[in-house]
PDB file of C-alpha atoms and ligand atoms in Angstrom:
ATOM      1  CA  UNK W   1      -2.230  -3.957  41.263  1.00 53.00           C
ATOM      2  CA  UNK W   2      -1.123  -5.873  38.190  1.00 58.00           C
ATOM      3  CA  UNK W   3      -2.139  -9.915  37.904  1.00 68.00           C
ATOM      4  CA  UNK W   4       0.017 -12.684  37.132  1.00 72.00           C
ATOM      5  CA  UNK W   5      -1.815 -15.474  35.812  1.00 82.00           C
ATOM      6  CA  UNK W   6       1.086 -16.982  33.963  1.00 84.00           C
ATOM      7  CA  UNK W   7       3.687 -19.585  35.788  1.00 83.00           C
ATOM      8  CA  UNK W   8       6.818 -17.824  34.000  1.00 89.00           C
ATOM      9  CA  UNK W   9       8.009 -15.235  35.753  1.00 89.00           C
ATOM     10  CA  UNK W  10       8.476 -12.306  33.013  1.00 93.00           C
ATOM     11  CA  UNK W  11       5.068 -12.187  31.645  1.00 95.00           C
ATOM     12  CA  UNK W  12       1.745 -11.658  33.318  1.00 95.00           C
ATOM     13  CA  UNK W  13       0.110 -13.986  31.248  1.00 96.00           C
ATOM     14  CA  UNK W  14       0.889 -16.754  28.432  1.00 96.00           C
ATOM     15  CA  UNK W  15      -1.623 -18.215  25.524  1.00 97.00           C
ATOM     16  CA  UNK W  16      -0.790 -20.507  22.544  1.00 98.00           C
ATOM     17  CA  UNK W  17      -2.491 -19.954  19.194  1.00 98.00           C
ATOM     18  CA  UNK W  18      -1.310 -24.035  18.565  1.00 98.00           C
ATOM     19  CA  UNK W  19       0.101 -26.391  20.269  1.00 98.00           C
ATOM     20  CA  UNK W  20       3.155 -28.464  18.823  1.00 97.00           C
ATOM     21  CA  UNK W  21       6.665 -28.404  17.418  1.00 97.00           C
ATOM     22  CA  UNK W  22       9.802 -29.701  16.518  1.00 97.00           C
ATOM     23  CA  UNK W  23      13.037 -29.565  18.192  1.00 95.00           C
ATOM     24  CA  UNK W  24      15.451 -27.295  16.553  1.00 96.00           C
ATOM     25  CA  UNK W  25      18.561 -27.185  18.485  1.00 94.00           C
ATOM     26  CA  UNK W  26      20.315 -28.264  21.783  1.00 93.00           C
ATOM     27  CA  UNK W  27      18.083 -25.507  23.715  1.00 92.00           C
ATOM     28  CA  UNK W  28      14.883 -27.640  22.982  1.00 93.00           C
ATOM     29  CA  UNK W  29      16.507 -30.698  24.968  1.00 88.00           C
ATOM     30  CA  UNK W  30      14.035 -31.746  27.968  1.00 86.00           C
ATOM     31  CA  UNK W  31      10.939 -29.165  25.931  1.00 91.00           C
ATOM     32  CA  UNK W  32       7.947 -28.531  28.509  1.00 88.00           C
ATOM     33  CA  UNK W  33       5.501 -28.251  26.449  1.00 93.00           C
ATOM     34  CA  UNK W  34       6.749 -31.551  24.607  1.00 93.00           C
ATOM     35  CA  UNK W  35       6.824 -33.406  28.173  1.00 90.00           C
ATOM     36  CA  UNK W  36       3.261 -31.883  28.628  1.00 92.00           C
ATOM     37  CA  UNK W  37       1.008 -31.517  25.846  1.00 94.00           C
ATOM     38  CA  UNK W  38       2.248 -34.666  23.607  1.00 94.00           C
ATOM     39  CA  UNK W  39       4.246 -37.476  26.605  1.00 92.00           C
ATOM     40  CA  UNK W  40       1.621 -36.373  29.146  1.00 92.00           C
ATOM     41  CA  UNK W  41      -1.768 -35.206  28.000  1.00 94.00           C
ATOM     42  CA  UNK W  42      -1.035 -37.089  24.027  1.00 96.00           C
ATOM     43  CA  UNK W  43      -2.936 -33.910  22.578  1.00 94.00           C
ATOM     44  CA  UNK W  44      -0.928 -33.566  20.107  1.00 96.00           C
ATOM     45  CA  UNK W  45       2.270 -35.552  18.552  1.00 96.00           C
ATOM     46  CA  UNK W  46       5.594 -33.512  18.418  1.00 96.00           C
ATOM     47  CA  UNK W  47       8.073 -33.549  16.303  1.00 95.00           C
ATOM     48  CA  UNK W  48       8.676 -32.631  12.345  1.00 96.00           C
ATOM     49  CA  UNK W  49       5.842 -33.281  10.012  1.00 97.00           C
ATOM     50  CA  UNK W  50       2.517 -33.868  12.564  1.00 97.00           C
ATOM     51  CA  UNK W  51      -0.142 -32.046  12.953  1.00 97.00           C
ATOM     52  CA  UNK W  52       0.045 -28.829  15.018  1.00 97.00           C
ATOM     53  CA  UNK W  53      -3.401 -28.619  17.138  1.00 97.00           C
ATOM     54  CA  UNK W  54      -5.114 -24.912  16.547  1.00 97.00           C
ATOM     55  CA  UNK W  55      -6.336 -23.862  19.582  1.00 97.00           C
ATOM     56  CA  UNK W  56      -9.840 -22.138  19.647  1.00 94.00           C
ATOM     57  CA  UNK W  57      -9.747 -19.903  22.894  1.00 95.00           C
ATOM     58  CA  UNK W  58      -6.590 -17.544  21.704  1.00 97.00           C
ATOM     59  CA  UNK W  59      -7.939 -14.714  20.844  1.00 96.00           C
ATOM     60  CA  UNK W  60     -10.604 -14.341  23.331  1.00 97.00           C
ATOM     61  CA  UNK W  61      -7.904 -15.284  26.162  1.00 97.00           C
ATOM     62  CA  UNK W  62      -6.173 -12.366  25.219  1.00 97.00           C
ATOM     63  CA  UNK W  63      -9.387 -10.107  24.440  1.00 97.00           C
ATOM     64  CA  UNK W  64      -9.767 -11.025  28.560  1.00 96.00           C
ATOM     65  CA  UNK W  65      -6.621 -10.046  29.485  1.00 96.00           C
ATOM     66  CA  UNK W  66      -6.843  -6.740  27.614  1.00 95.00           C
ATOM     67  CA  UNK W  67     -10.344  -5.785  29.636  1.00 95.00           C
ATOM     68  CA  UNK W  68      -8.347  -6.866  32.677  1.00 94.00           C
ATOM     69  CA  UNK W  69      -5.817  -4.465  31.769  1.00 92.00           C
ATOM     70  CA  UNK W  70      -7.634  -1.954  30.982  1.00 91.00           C
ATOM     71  CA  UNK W  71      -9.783  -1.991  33.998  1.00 91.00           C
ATOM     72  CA  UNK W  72      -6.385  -1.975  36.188  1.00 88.00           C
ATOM     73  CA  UNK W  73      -5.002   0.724  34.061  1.00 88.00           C
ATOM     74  CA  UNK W  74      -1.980  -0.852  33.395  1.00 86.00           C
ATOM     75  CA  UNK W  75      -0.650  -2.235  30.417  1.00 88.00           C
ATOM     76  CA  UNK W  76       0.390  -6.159  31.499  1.00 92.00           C
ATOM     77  CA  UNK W  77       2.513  -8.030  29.182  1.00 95.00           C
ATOM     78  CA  UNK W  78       1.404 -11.340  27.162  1.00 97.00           C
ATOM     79  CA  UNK W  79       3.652 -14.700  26.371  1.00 98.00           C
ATOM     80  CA  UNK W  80       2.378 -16.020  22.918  1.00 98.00           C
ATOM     81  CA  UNK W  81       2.943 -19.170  21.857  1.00 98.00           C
ATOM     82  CA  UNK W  82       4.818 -20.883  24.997  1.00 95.00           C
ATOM     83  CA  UNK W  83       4.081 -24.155  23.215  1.00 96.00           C
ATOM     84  CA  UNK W  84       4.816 -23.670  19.948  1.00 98.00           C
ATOM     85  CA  UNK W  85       6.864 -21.293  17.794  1.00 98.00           C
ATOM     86  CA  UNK W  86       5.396 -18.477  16.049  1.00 98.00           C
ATOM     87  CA  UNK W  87       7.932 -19.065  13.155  1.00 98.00           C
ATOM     88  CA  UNK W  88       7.450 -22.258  12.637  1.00 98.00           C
ATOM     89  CA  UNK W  89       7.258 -23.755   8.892  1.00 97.00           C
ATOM     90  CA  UNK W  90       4.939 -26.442   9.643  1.00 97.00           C
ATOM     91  CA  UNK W  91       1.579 -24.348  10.261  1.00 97.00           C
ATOM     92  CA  UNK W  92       0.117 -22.599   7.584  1.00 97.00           C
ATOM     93  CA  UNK W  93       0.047 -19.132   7.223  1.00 97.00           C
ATOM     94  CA  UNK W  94      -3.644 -18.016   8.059  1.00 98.00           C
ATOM     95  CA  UNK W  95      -2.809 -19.364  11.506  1.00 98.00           C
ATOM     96  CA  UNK W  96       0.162 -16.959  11.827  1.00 98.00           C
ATOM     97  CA  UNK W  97      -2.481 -14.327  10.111  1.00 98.00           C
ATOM     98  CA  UNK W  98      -4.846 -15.033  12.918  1.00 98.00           C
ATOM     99  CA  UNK W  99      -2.493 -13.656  15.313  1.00 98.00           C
ATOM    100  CA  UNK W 100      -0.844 -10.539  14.030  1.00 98.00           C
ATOM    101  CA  UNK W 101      -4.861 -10.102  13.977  1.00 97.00           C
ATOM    102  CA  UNK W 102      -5.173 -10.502  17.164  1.00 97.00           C
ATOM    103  CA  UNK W 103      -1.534  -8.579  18.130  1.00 97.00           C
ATOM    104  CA  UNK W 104      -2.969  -5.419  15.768  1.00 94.00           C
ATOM    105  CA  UNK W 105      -6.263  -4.763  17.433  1.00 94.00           C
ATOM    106  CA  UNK W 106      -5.239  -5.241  21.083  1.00 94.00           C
ATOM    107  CA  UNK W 107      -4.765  -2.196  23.067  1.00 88.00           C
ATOM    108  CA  UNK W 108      -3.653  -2.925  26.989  1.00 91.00           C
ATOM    109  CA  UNK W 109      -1.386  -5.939  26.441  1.00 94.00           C
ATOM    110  CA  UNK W 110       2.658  -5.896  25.243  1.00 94.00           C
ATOM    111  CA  UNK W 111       3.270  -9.282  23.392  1.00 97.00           C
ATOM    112  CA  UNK W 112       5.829 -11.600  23.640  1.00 98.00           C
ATOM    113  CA  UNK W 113       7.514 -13.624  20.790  1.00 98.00           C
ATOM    114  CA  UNK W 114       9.919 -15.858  21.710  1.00 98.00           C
ATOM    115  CA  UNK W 115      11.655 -17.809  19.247  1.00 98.00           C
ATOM    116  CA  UNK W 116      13.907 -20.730  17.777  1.00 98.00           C
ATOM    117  CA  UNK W 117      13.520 -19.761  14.704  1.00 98.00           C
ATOM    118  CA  UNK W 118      14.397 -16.108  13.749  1.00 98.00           C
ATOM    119  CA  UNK W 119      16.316 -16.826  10.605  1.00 98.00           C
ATOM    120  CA  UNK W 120      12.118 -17.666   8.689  1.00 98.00           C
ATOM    121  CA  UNK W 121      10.892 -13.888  10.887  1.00 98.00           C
ATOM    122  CA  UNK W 122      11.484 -11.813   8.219  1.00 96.00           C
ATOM    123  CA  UNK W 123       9.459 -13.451   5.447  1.00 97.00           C
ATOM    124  CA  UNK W 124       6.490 -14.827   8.081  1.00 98.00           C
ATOM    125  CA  UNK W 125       6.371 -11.041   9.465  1.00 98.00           C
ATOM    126  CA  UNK W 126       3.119  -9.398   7.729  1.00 97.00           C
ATOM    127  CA  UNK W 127       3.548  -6.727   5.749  1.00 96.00           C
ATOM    128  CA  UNK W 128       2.295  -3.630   7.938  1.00 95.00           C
ATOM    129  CA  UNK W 129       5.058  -4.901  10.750  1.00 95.00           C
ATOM    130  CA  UNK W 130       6.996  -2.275   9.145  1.00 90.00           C
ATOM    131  CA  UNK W 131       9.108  -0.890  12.085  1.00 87.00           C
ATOM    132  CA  UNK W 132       7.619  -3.656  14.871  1.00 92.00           C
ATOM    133  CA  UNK W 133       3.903  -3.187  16.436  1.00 93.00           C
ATOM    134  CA  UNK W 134       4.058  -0.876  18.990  1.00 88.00           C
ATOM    135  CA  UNK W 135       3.069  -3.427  21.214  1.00 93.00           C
ATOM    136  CA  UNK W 136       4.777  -6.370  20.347  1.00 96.00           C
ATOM    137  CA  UNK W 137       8.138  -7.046  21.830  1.00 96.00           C
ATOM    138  CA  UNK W 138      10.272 -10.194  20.010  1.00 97.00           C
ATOM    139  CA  UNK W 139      12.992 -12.425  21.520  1.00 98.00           C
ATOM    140  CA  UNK W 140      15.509 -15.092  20.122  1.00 98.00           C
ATOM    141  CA  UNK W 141      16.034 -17.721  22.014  1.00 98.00           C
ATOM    142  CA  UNK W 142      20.220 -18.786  21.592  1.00 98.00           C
ATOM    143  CA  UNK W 143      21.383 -20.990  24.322  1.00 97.00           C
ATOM    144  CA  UNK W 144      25.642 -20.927  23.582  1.00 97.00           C
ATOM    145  CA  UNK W 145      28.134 -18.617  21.936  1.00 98.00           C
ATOM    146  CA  UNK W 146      27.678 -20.583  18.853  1.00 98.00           C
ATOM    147  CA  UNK W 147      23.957 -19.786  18.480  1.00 98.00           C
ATOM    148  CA  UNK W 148      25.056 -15.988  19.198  1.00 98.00           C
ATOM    149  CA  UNK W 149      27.188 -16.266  15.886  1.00 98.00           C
ATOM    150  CA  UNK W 150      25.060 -17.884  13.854  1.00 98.00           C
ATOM    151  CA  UNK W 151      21.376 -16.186  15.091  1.00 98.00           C
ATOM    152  CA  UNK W 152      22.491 -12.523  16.401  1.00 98.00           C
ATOM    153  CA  UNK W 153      23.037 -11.552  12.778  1.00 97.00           C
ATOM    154  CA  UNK W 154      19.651 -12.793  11.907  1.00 97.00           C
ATOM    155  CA  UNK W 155      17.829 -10.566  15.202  1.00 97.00           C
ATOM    156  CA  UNK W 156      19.354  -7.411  14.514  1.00 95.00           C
ATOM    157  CA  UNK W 157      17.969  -7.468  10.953  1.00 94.00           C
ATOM    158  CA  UNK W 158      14.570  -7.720  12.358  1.00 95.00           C
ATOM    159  CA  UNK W 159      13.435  -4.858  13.535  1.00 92.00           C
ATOM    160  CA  UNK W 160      11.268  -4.231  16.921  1.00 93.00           C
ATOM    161  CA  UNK W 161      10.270  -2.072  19.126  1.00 90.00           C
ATOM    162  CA  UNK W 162      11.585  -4.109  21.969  1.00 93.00           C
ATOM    163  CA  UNK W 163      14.259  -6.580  20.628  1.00 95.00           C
ATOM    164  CA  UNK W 164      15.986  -8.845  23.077  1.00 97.00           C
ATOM    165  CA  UNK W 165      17.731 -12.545  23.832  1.00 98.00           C
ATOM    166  CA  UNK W 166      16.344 -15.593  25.721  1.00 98.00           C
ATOM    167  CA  UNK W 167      19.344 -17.560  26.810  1.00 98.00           C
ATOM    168  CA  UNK W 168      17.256 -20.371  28.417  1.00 95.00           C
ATOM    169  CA  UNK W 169      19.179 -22.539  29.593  1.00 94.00           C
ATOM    170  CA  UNK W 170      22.232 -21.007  29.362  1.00 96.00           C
ATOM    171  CA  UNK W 171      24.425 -23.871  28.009  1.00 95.00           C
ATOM    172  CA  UNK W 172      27.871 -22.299  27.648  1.00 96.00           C
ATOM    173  CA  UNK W 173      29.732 -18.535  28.356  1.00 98.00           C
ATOM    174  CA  UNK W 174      28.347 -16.327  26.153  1.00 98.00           C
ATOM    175  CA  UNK W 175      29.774 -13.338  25.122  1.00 98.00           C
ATOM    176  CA  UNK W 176      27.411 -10.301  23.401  1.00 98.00           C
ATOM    177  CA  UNK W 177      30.175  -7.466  23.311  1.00 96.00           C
ATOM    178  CA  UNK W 178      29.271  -6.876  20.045  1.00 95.00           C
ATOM    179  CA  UNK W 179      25.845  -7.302  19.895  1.00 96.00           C
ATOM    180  CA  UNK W 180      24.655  -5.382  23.464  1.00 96.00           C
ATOM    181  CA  UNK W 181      23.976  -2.234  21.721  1.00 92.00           C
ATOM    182  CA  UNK W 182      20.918  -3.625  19.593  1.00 93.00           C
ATOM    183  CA  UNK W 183      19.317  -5.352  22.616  1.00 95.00           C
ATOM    184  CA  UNK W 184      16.690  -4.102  24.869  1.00 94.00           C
ATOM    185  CA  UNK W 185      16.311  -6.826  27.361  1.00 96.00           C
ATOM    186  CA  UNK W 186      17.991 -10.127  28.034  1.00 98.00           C
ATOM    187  CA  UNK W 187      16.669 -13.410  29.662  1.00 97.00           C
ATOM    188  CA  UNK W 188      18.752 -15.757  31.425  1.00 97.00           C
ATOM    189  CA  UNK W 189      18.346 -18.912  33.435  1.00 94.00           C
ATOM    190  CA  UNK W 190      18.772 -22.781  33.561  1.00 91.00           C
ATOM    191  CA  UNK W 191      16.915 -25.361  32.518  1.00 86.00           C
ATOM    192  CA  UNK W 192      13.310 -25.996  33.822  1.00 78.00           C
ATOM    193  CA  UNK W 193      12.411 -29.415  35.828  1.00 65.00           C
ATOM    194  CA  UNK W 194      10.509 -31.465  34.035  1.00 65.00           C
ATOM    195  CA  UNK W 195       8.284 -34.440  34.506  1.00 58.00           C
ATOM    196  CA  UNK W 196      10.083 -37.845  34.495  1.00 58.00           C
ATOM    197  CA  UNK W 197      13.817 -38.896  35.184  1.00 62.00           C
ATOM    198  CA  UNK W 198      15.430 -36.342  32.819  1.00 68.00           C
ATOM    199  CA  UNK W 199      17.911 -34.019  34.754  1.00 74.00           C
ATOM    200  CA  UNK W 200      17.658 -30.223  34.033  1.00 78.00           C
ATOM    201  CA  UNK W 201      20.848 -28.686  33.885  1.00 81.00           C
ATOM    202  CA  UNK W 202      21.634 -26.327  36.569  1.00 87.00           C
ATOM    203  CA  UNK W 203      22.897 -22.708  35.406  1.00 92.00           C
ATOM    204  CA  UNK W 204      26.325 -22.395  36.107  1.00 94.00           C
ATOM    205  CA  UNK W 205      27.541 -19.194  38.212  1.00 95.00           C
ATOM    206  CA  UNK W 206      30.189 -17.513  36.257  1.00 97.00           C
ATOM    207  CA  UNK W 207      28.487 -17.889  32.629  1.00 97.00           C
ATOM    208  CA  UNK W 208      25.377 -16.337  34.634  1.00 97.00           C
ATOM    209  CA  UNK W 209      27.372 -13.919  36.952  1.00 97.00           C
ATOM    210  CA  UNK W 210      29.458 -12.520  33.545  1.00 98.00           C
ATOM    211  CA  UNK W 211      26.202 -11.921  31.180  1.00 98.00           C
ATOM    212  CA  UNK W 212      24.332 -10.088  34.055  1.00 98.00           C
ATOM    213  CA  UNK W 213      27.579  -8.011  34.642  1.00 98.00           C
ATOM    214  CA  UNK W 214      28.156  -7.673  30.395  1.00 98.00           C
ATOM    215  CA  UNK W 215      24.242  -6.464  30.158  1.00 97.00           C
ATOM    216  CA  UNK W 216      24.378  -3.920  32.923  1.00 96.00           C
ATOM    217  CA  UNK W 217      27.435  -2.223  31.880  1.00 96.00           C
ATOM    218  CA  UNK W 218      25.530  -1.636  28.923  1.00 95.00           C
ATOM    219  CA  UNK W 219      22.782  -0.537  30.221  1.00 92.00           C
ATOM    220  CA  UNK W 220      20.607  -3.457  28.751  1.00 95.00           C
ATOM    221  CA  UNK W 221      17.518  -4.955  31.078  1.00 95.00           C
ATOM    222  CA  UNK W 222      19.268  -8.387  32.302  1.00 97.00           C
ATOM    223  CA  UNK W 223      16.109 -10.658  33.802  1.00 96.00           C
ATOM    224  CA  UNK W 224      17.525 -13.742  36.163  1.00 95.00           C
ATOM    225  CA  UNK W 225      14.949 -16.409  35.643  1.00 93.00           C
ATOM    226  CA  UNK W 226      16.328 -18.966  37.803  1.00 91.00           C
ATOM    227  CA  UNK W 227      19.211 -21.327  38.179  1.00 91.00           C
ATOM    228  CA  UNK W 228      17.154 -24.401  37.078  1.00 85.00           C
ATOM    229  CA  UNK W 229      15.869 -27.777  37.923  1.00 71.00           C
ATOM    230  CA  UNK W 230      12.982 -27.074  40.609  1.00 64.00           C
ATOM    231  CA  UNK W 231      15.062 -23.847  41.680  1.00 60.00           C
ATOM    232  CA  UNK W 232      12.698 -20.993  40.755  1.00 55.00           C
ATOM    233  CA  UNK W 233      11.290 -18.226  42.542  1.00 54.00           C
ATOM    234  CA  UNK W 234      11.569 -16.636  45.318  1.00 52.00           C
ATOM    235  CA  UNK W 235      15.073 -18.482  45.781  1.00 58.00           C
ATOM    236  CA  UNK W 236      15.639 -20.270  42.876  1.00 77.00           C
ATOM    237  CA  UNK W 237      16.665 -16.591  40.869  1.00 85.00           C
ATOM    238  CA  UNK W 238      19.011 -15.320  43.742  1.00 92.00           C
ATOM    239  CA  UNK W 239      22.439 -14.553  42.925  1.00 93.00           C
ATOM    240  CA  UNK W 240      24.926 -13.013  45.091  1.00 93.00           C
ATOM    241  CA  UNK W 241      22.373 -12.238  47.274  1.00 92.00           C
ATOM    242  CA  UNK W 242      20.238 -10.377  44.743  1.00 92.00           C
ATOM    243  CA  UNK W 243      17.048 -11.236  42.348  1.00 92.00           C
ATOM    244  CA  UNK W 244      17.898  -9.596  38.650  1.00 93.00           C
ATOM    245  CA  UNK W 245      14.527  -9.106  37.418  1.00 93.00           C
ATOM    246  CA  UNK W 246      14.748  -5.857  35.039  1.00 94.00           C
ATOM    247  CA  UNK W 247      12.610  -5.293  32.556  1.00 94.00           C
ATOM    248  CA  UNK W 248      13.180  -2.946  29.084  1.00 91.00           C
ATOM    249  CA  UNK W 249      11.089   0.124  28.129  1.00 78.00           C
ATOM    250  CA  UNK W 250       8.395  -0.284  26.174  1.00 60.00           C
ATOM    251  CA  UNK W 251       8.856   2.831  24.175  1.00 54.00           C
ATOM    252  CA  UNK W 252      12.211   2.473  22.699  1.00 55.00           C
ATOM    253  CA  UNK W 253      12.729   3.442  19.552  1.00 57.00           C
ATOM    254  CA  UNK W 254      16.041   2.748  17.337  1.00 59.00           C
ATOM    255  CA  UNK W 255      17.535   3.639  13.968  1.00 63.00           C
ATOM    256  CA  UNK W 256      16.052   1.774  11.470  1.00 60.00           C
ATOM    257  CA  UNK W 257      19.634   1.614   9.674  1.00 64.00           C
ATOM    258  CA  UNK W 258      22.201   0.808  12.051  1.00 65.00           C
ATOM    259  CA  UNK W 259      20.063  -0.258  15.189  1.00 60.00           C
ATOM    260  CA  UNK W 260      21.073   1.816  17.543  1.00 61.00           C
ATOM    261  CA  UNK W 261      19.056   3.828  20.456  1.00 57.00           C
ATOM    262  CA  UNK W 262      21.665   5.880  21.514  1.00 54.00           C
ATOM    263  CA  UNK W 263      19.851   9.414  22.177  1.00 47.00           C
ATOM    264  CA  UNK W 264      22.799  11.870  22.238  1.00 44.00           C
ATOM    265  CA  UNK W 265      23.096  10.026  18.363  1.00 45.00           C
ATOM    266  CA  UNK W 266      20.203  11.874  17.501  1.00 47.00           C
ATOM    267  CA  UNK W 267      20.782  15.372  18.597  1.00 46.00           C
ATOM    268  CA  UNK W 268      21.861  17.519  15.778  1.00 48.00           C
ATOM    269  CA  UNK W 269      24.025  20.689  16.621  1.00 49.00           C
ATOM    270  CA  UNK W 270      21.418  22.889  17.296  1.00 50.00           C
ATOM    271  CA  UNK W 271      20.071  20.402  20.123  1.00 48.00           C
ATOM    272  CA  UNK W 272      16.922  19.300  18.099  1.00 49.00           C
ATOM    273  CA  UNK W 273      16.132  15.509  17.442  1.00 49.00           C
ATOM    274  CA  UNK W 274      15.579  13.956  14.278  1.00 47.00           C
ATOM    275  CA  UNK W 275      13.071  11.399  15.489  1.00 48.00           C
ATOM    276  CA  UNK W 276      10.482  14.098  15.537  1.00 47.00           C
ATOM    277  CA  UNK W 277      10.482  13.665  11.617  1.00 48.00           C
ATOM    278  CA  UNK W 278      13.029  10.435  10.927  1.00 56.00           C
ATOM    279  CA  UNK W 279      13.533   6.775  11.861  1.00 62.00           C
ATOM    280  CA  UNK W 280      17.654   7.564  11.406  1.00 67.00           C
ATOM    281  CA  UNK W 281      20.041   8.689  13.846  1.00 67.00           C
ATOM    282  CA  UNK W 282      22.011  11.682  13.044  1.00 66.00           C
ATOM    283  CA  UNK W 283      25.179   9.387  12.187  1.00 70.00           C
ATOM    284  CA  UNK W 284      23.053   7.884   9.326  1.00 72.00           C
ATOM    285  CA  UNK W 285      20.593  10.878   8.481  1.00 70.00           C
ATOM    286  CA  UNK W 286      24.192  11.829   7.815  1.00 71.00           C
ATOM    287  CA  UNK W 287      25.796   9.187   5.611  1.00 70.00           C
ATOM    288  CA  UNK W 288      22.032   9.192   3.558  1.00 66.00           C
ATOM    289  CA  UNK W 289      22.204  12.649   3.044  1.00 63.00           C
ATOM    290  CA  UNK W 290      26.043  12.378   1.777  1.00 51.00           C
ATOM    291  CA  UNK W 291      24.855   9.435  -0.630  1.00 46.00           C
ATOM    292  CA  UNK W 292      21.798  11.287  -2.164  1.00 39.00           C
TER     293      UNK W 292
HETATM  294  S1  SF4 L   1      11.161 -24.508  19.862  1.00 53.16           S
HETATM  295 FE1  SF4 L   1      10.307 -24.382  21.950  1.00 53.16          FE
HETATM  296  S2  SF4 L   1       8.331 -25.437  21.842  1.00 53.16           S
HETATM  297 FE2  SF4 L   1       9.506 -26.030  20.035  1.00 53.16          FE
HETATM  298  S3  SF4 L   1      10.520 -27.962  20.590  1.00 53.16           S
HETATM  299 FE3  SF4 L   1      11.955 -26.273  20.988  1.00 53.16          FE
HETATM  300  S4  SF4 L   1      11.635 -25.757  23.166  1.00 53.16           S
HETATM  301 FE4  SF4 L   1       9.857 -26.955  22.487  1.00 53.16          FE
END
């Protein structure tokens, strides 16, 4: 039976490597870990320019959860960084270094990256990322149509073995028609309650209702979160009478030119695939072999 030690419902368990940040956009308005770690507990100051606190236990947290794993003999997945931003220019690099470390030589667990900041992932990436880890799976977080514009670009050029969205909260409609096909798995929900007077925003139906409908037509894992402010689960992530709560394979594997995973791409007239020797679909094994 698999453990969930985390609070957020997508990941079985969460660790931060530091603690600290700054706010980067309207998607960072009413920040937990801001409310927690710096208003609350004053471990650490927020904000642009202060220190980022290193924390000590990260990689034997996760060394745990891997024996845990293991011992259940299945692989659980593993939230990194849910107070802080693994892309973030204000921690130096051997930090970051520490953890693709730790992501490298862990076998039961599937990672998590979640971030703000995609447009600084492909020079903080380390070098033998390559296609993605095999066990790391890495998220954007874009909260409105304009974010989509502006950050989608940015995601697809990264690549991953599992690449997906994190529209948390989901501030406006959001429309990924052209973007579905490079996406393994999508996050929505509203915004979460926090401590003090602040009020969350609550999702709002249609913008949720639309994306869940836009991702399964596509055939993309959609995961409901919850409609916000103290509504979580088991009631809090209903909608229309139904808890969305899909998650992507692991295992996918896409064309390392044009993005796509679409299998029958792959098939060459004599029905064998070109993955057994290529990273390209047939459309661009194609177009390569008519350039060379
Ligand atoms: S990027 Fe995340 S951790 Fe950083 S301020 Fe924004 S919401 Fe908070």
């Amino acid at each position: 039976m698999a453990i969930r030690e985390s609070g957020i419902e997508w990941t079985h368990y969460s660790g931060n490597a530091w603690i600290g940040c700054t706010a980067v956009g309207p998607g960072c308005n009413l920040c937990y870990a801001d409310a927690l770690f710096a208003k609350r507990l004053h471990m650490v100051e927020w904000g642009q320019g202060k220190a980022r606190h290193k924390v000590k236990g990260f990689s034997a947290k996760v060394r745990k959860a891997s024996q845990q794993a293991a011992r259940l003999g299945v692989r659980q997945r593993f939230f990194v960084n849910s107070a802080s931003d693994i892309f973030d220019n204000e921690v130096p690099e051997e930090w970051r270094e520490d953890v693709w470390n730790t992501l490298r030589t862990t076998n039961h667990l599937d990672f998590i990256l979640v971030t703000k900041r995609i447009g600084n992932a492909v020079k903080m990436l380390p070098a033998d990322w390559e296609h993605g880890y095999s066990n790391t799976w890495l998220l954007a977080t874009m909260v409105n149509q304009e974010e989509v514009d502006r950050d989608m670009p940015k995601l697809a050029a990264v690549p991953a073995i599992v690449r997906g969205l994190s529209i948390e909260p989901i501030m406006g409609p959001v429309d990924l028609t052209e973007w579905l096909h490079l996406l393994d798995w999508v996050i929505i929900g509203g915004q979460s309650k926090q401590m003090g007077d602040a009020e969350p925003l609550v999702a709002n139906y249609e913008w949720v209702r639309n994306l869940i409908d836009q991702c399964q037509a596509a055939g993309v894992a959609v995961f409901f979160k919850q409609w916000g402010a103290g509504r979580v689960a088991p009631h809090g992530n209903v909608i229309d009478g139904v808890s969305i709560l899909e998650f992507p394979l692991s295992n996918v594997r896409r064309c390392i030119s044009c993005g796509c995973h679409d299998l029958h791409a792959c098939l060459t007239d004599n029905g064998t695939c070109h993955w057994a020797s290529s990273n390209l679909c047939s459309r661009c094994m194609t177009k390569s072999g008519e350039a060379a």
